[in-house]
Coordinates of N, CA and C in Angstrom, one line a residue:
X1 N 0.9 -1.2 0.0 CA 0.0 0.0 0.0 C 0.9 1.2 0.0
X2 N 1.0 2.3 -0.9 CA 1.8 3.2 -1.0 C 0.5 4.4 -1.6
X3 N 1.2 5.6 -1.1 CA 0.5 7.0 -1.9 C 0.9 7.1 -3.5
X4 N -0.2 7.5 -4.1 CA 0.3 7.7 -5.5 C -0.3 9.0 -6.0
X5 N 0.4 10.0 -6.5 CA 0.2 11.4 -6.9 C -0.4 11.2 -8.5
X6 N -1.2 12.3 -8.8 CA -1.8 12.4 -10.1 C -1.5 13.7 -10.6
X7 N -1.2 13.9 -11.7 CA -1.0 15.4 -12.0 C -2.0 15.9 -12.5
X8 N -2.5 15.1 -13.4 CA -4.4 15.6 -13.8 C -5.5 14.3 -13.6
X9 N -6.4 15.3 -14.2 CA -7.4 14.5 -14.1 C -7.6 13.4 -14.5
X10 N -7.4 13.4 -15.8 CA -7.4 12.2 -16.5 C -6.5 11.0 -15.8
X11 N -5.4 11.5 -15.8 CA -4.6 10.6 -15.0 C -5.4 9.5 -14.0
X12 N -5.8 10.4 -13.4 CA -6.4 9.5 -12.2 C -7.7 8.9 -12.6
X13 N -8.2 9.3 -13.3 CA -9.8 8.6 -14.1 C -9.2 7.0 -14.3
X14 N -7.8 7.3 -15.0 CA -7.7 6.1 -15.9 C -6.9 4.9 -14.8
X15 N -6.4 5.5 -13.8 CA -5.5 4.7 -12.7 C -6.4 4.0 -11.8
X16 N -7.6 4.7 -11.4 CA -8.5 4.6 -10.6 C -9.6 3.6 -10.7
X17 N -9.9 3.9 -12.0 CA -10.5 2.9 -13.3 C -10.4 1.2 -13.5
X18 N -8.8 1.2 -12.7 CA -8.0 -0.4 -13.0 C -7.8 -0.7 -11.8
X19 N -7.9 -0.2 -10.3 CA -7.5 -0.7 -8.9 C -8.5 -1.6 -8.7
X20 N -9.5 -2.4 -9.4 CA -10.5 -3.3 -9.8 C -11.2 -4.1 -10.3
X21 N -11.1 -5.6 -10.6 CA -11.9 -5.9 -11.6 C -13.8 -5.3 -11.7
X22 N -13.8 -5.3 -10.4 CA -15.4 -4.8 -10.9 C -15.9 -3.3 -11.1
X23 N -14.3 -2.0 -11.1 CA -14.4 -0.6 -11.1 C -13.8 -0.4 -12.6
X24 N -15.0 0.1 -12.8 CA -14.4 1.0 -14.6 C -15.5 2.6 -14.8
X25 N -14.4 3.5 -15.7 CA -15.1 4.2 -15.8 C -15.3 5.0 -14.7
X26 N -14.5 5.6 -14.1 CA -14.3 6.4 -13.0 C -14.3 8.0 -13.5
X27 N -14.9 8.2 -13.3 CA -15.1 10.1 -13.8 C -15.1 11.1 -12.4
X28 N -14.5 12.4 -12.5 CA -14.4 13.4 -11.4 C -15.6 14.7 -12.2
X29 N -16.6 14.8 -11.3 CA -17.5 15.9 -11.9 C -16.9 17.7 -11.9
X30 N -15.8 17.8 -11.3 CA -15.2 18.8 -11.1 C -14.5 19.0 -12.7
X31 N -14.0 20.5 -13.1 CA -12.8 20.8 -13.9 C -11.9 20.7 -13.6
X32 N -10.9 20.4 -14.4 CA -9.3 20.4 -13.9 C -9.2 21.4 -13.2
X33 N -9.8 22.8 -13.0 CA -9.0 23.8 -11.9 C -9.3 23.6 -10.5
X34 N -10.7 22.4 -10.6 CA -11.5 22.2 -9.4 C -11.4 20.9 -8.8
X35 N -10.5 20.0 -9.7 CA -10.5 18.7 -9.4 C -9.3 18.4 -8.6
X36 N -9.4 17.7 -7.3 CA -8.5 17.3 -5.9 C -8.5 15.7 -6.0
X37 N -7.3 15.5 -5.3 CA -7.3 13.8 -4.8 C -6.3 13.6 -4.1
X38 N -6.0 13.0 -2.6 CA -5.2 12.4 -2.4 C -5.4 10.8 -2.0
X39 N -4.4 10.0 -2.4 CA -5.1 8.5 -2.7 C -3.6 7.9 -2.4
X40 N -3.9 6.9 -1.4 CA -3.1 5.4 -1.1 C -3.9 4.3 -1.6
X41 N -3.0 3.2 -2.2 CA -3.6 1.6 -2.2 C -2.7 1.2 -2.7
X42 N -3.4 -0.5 -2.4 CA -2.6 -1.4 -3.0 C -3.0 -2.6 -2.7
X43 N -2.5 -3.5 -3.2 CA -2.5 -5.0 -2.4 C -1.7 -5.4 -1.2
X44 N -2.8 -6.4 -0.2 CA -2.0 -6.3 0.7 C -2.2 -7.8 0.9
X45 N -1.9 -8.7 0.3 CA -2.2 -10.3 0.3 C -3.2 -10.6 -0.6
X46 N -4.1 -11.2 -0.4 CA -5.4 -11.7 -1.4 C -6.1 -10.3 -1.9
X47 N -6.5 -9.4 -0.9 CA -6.9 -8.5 -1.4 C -6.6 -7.4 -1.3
X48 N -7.4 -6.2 -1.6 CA -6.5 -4.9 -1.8 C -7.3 -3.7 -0.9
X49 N -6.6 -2.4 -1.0 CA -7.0 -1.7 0.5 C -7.1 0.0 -0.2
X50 N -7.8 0.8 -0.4 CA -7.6 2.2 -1.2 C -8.2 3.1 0.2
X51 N -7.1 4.2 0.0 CA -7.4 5.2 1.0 C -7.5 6.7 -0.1
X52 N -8.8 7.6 -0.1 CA -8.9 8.3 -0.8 C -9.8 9.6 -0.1
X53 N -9.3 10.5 -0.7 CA -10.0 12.1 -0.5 C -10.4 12.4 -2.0
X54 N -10.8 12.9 -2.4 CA -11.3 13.6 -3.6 C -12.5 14.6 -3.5
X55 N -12.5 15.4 -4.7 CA -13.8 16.1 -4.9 C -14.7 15.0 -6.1
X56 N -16.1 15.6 -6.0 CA -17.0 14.8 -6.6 C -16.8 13.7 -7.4
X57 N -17.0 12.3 -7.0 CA -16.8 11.5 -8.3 C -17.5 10.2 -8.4
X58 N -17.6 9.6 -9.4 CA -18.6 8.5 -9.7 C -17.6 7.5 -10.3
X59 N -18.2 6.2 -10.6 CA -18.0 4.8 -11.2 C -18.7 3.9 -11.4
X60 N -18.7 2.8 -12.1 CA -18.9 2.0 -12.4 C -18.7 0.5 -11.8
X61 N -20.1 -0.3 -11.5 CA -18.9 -1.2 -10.9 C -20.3 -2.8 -11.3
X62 N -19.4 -3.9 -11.7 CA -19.7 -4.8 -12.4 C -19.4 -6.2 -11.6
X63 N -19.2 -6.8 -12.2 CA -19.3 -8.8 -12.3 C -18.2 -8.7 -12.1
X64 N -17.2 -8.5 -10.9 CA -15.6 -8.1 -11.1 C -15.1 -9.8 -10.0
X65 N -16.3 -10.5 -9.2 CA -15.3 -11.6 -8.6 C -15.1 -11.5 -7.6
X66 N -15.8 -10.0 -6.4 CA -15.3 -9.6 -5.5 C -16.3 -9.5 -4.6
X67 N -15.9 -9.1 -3.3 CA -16.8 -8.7 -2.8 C -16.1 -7.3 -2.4
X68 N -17.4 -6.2 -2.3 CA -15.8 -4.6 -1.8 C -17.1 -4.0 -1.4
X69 N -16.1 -3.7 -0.2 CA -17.0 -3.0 1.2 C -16.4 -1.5 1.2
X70 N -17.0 -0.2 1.1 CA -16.6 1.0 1.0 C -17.0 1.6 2.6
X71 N -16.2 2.5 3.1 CA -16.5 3.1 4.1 C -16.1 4.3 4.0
X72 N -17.5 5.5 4.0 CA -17.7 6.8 3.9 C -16.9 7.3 4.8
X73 N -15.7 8.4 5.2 CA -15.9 8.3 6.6 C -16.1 10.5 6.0
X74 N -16.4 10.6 4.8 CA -16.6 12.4 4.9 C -17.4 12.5 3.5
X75 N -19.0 12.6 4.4 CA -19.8 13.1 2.7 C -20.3 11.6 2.4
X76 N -21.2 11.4 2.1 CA -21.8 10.2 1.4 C -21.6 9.6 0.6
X77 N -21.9 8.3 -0.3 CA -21.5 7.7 -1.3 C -23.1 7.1 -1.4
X78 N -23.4 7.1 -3.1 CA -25.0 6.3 -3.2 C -24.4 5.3 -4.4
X79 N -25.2 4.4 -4.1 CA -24.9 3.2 -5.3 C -26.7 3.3 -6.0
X80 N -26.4 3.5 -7.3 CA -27.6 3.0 -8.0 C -27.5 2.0 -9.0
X81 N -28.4 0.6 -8.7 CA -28.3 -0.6 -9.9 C -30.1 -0.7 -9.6
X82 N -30.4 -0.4 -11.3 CA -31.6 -0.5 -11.8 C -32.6 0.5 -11.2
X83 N -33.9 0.5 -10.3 CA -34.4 1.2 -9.5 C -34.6 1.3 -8.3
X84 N -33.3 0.7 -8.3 CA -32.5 0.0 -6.4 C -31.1 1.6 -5.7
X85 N -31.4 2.2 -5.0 CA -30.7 3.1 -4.4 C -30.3 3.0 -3.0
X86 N -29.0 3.0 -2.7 CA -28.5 2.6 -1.3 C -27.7 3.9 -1.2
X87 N -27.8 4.0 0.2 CA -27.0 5.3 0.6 C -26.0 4.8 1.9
X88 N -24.7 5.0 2.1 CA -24.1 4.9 3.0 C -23.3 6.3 3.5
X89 N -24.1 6.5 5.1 CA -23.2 8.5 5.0 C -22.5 7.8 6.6
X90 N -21.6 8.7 6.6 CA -20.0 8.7 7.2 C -20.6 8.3 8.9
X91 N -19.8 7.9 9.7 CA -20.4 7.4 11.2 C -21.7 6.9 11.2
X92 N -22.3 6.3 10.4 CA -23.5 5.5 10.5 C -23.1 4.0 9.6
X93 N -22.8 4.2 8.2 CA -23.0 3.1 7.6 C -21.8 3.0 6.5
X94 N -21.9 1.2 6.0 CA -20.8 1.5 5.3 C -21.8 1.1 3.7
X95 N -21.0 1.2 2.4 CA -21.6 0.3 1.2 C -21.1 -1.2 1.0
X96 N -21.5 -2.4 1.5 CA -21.1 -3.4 0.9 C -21.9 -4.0 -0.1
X97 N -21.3 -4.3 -1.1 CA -21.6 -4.7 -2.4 C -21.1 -6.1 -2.4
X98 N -22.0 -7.1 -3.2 CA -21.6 -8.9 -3.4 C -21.2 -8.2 -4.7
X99 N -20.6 -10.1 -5.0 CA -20.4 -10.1 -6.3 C -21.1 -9.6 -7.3
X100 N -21.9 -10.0 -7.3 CA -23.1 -10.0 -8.4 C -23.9 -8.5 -8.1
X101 N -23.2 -7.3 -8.2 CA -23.6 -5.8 -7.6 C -23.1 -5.0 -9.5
X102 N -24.0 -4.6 -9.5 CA -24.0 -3.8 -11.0 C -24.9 -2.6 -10.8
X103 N -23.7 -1.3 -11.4 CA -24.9 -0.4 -11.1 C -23.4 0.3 -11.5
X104 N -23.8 2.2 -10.5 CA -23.3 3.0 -10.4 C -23.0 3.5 -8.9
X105 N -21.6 4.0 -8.9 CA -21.8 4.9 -7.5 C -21.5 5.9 -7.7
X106 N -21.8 6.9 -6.8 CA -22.0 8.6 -6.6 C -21.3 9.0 -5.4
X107 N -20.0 9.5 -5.7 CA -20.0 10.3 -4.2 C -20.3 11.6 -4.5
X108 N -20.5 12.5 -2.6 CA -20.1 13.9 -2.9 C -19.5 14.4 -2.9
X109 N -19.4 15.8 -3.0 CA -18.1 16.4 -3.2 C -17.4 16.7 -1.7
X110 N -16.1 16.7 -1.8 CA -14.9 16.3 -0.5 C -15.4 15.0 0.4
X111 N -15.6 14.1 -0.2 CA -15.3 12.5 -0.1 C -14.4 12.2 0.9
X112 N -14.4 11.4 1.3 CA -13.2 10.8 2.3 C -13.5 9.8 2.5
X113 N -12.8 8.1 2.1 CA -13.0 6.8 2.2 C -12.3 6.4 2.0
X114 N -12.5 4.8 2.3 CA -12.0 3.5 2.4 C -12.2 2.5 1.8
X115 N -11.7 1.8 1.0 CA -12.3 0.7 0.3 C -11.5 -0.5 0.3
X116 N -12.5 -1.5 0.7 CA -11.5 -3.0 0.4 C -12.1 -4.0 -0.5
X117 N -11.7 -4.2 -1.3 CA -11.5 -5.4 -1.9 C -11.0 -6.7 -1.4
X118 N -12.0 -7.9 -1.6 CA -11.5 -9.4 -1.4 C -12.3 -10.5 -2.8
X119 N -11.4 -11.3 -3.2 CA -11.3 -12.0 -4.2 C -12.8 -13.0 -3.5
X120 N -13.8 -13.6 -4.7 CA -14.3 -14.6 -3.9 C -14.0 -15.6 -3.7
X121 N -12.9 -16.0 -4.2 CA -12.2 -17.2 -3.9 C -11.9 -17.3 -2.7
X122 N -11.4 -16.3 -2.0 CA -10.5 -15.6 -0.5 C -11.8 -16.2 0.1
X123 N -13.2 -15.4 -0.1 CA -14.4 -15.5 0.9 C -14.9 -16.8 1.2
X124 N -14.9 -17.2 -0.2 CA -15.6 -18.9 0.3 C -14.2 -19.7 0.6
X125 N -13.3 -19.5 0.3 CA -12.2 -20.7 1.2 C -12.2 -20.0 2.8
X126 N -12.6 -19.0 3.4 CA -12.9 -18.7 4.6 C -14.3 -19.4 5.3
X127 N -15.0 -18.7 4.2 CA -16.3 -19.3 4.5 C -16.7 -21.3 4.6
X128 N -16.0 -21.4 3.7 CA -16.1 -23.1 4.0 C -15.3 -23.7 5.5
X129 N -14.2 -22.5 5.6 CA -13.5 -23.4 6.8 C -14.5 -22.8 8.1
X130 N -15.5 -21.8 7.9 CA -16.2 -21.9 9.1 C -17.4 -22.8 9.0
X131 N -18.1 -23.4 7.8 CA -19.0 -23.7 7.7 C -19.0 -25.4 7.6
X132 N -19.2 -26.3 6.7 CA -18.5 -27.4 7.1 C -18.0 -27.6 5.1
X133 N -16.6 -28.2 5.4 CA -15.9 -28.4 4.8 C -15.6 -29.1 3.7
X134 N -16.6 -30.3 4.1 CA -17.3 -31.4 3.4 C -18.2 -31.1 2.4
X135 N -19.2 -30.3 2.8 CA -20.6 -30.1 1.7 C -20.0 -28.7 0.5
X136 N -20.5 -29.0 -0.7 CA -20.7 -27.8 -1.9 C -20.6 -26.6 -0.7
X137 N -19.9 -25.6 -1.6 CA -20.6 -24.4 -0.6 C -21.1 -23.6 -2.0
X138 N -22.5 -23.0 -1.2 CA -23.5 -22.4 -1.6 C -23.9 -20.7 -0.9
X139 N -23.2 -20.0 -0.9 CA -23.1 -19.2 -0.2 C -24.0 -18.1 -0.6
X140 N -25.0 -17.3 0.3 CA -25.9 -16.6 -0.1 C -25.3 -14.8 -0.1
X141 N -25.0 -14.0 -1.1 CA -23.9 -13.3 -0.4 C -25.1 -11.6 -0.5
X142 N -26.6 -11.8 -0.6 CA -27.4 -10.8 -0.4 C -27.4 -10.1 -1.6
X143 N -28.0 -8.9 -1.2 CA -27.9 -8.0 -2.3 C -27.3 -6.6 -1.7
X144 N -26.7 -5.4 -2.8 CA -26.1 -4.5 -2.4 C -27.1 -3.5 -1.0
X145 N -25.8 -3.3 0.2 CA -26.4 -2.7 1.1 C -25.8 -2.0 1.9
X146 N -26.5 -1.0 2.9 CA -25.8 -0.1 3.6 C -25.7 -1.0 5.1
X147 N -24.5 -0.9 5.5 CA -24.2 -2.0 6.3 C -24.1 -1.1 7.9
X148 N -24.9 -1.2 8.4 CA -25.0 -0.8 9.9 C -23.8 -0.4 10.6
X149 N -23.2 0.4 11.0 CA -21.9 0.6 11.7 C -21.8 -0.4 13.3
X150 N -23.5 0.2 13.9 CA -23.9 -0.4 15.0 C -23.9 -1.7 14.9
X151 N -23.8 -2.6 14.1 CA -23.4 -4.0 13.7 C -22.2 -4.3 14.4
X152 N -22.3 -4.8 15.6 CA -20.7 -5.5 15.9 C -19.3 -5.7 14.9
X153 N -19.6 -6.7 13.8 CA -19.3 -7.5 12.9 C -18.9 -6.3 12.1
X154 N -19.7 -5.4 11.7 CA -19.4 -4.0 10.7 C -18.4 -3.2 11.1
X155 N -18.8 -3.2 12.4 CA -18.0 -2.2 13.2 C -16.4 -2.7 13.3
X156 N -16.3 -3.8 13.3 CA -14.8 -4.5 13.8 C -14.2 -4.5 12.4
X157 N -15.3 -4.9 11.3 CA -14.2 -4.7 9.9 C -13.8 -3.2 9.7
X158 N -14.8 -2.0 9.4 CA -14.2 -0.9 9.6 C -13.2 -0.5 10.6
X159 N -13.6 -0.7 11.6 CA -12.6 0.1 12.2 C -11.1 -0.6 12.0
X160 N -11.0 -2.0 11.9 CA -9.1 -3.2 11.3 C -9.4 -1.9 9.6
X161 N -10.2 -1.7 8.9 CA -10.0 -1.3 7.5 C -9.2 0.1 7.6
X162 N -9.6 0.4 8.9 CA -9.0 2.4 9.3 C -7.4 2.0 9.5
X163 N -7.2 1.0 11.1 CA -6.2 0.2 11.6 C -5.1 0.1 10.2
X164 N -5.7 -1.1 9.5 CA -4.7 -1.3 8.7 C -4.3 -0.4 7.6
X165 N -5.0 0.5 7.0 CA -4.0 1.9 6.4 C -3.2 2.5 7.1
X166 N -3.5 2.9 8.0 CA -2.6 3.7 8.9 C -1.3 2.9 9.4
X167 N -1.4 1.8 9.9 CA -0.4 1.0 9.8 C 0.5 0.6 8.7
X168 N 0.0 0.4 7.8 CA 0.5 -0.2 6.1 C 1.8 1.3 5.9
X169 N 0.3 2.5 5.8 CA 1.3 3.7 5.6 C 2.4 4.4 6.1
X170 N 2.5 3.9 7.8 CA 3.5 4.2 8.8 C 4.4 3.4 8.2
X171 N 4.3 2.6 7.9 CA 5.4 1.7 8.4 C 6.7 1.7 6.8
X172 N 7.4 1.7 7.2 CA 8.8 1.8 5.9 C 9.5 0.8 5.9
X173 N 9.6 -0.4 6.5 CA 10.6 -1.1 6.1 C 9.2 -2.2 5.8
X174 N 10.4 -2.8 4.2 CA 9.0 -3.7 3.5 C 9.0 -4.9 4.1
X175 N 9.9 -5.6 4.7 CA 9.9 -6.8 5.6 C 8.9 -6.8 6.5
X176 N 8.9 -5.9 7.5 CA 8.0 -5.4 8.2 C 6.6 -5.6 8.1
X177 N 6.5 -4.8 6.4 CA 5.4 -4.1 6.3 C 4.4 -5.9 5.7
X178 N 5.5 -6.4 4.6 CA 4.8 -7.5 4.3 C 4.3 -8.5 5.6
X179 N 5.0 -8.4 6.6 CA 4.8 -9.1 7.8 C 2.9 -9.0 8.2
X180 N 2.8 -7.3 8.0 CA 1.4 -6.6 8.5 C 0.8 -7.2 7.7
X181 N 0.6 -6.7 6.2 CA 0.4 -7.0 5.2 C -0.8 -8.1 5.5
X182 N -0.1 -9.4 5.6 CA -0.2 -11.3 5.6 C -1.4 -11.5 6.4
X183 N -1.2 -10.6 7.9 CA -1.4 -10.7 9.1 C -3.0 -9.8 8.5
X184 N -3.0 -8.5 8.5 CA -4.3 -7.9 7.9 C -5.3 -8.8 6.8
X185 N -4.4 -9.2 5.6 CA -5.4 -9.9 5.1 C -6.0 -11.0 5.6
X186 N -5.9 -11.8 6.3 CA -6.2 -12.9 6.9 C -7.6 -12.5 7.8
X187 N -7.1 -11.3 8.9 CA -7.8 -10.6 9.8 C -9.5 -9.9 9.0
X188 N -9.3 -9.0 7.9 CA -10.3 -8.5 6.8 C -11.0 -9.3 6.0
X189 N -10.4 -10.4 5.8 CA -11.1 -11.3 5.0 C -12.0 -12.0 6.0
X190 N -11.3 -12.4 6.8 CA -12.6 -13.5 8.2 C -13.5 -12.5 7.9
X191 N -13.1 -11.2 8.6 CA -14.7 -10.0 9.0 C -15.2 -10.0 8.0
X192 N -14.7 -9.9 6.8 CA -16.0 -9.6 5.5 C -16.4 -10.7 5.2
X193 N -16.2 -12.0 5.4 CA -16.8 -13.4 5.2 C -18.1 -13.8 5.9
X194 N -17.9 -12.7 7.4 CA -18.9 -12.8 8.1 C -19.9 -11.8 7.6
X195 N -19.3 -10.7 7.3 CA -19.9 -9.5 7.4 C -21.3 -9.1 6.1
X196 N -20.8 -10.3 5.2 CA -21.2 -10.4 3.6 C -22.4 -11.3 3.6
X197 N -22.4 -12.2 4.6 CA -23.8 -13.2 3.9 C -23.9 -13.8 5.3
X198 N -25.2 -14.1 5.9 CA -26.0 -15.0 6.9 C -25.7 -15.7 7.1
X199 N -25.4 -16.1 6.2 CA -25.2 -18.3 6.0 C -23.9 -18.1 7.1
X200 N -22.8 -17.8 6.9 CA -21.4 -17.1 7.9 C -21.9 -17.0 9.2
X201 N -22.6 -16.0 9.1 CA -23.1 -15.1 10.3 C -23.9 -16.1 11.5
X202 N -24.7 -17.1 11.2 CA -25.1 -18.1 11.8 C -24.2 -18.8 12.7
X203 N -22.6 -19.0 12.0 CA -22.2 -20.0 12.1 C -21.3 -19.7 13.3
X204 N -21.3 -18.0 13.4 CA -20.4 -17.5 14.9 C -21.1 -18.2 16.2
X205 N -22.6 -18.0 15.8 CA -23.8 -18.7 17.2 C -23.6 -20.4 17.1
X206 N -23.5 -20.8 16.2 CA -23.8 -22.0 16.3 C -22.2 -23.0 16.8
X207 N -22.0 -24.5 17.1 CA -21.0 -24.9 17.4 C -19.9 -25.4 16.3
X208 N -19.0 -25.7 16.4 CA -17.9 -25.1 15.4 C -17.9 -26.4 14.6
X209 N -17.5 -26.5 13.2 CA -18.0 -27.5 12.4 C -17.5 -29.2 12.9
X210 N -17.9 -29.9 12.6 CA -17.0 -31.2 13.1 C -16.1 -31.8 12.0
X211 N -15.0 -32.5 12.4 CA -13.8 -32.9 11.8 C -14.2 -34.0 10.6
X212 N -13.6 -34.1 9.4 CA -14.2 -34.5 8.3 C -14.2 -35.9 8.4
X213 N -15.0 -36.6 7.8 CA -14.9 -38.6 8.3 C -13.7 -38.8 7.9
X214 N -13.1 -38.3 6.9 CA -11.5 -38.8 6.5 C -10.2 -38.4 7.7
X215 N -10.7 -37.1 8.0 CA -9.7 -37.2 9.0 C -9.9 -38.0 10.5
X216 N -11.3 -37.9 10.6 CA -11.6 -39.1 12.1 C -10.8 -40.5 11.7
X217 N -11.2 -40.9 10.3 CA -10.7 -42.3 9.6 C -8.9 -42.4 10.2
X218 N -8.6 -41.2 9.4 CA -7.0 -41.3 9.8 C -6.6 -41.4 10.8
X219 N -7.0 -40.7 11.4 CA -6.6 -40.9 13.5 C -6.7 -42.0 13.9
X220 N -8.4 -42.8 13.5 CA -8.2 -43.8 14.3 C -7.3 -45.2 13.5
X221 N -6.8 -44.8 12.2 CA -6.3 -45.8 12.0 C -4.5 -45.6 12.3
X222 N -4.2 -44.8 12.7 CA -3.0 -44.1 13.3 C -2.7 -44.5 14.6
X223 N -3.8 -44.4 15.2 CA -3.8 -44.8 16.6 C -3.7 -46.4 16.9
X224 N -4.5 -47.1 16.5 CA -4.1 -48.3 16.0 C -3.1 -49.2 15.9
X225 N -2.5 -48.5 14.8 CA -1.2 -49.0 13.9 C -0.2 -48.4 15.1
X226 N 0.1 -47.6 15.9 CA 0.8 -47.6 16.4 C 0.6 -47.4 18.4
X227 N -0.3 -48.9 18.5 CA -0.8 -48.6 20.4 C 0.3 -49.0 21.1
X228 N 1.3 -49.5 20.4 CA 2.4 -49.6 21.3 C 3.7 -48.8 21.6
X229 N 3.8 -48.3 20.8 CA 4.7 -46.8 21.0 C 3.7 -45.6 21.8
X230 N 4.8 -44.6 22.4 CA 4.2 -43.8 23.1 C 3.9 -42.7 22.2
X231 N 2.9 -42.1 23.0 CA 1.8 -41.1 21.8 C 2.3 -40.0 21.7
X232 N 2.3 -39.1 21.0 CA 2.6 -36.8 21.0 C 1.6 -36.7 20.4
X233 N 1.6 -35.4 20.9 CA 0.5 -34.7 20.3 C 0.7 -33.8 18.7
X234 N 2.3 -34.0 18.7 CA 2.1 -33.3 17.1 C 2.2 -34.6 16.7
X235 N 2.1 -35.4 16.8 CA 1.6 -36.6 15.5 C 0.1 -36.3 15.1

């Protein structure tokens, strides 16, 4: 995650445009004498993390594979797909979007947010290891919404989403930083696995999955095959 400068507008339309598969088509409603940005991102493991100010601007956002959770924190952002309108404004709510979220978004002018990206591959290999391991997963991942701040669950991914910029950007040595990096993605992805679909969300209340017949099979034939030697526990 590093700061990246823009000298015009266009510039940044077209940079801004690609930090996504599901973001194209990024426009600033301002003129070049009126148009601002200052903007961090990047990848930080599976998924990616953008820190942004700007005056007025809009995008596009499609069938990109992801799931991307935005948090207002100055001025509002609206998503419109078809005659469906969601609004998320700054200390109340955030925008999370599923995969399957097609439409447009709108901020206003002097913006201030956060945006994460996670691959769905990332979500359902999370989500299977909370759910059980064994069966298809079929994951219900909703439709685009303004996500409650007052949500436990909401509240813990935003606030690690604030955490980990501020950290990422502090920090200068890349050893280090990749160290955070590893450690963040792991952390962002659990919360938006929960944070994104019910089916998840259940499974914090309920008891924790049970061990697959293959691996019970293994044990007990392990145990077995060796009752006369003494036992460890890393075997």
């Amino acid at each position: 995650m590093r700061p990246v400068a823009f000298k015009t507008r266009a510039a940044a339309e077209a940079y801004l445009s690609k930090v996504a598969p599901s973001i194209s088509k990024v426009r600033f409603a301002e003129t070049d004498a009126n148009f601002s940005i200052d903007y961090a991102g990047g990848r930080i493991g599976r998924c990616s993390l953008h820190r942004g100010s700007h005056s007025e601007m809009s995008f596009s956002v499609s069938e990109g594979g992801e799931v991307h959770m935005l948090l207002p924190m100055r001025s509002a952002i609206e998503f419109q797909e078809r005659d469906v309108s969601v609004e998320a404004l700054p200390q109340r709510s955030g925008l999370l979007l599923p995969p399957n979220a097609v439409g447009r978004a709108v901020t206003q002018d002097s913006f201030a947010g956060i945006s994460l990206f996670a691959p769905v591959a990332a979500v359902n290999e999370h989500a299977k290891r909370m759910l059980d391991p064994d069966k298809k997963l079929q994951l219900d991942y909703g439709t685009p919404r303004a996500a409650d701040l007052s949500d436990p669950v909401i509240e813990a991914l935003c606030r690690n989403m604030v955490t980990a910029c501020h950290e990422l950007l502090s920090v200068r040595q890349n050893g280090l930083n990749a160290i955070m990096s590893t450690q963040f993605d792991e952390l962002l992805i659990g919360l938006l696995t929960v944070a994104v679909s019910d089916d998840t969300r259940r499974a914090l209340d309920g008891p924790p999955p049970e061990p697959s017949v293959d691996v019970v099979r293994k044990a007990q034939e392990y145990i077995r095959a060796h009752l006369d030697q003494p036992f460890r526990m890393a075997e």
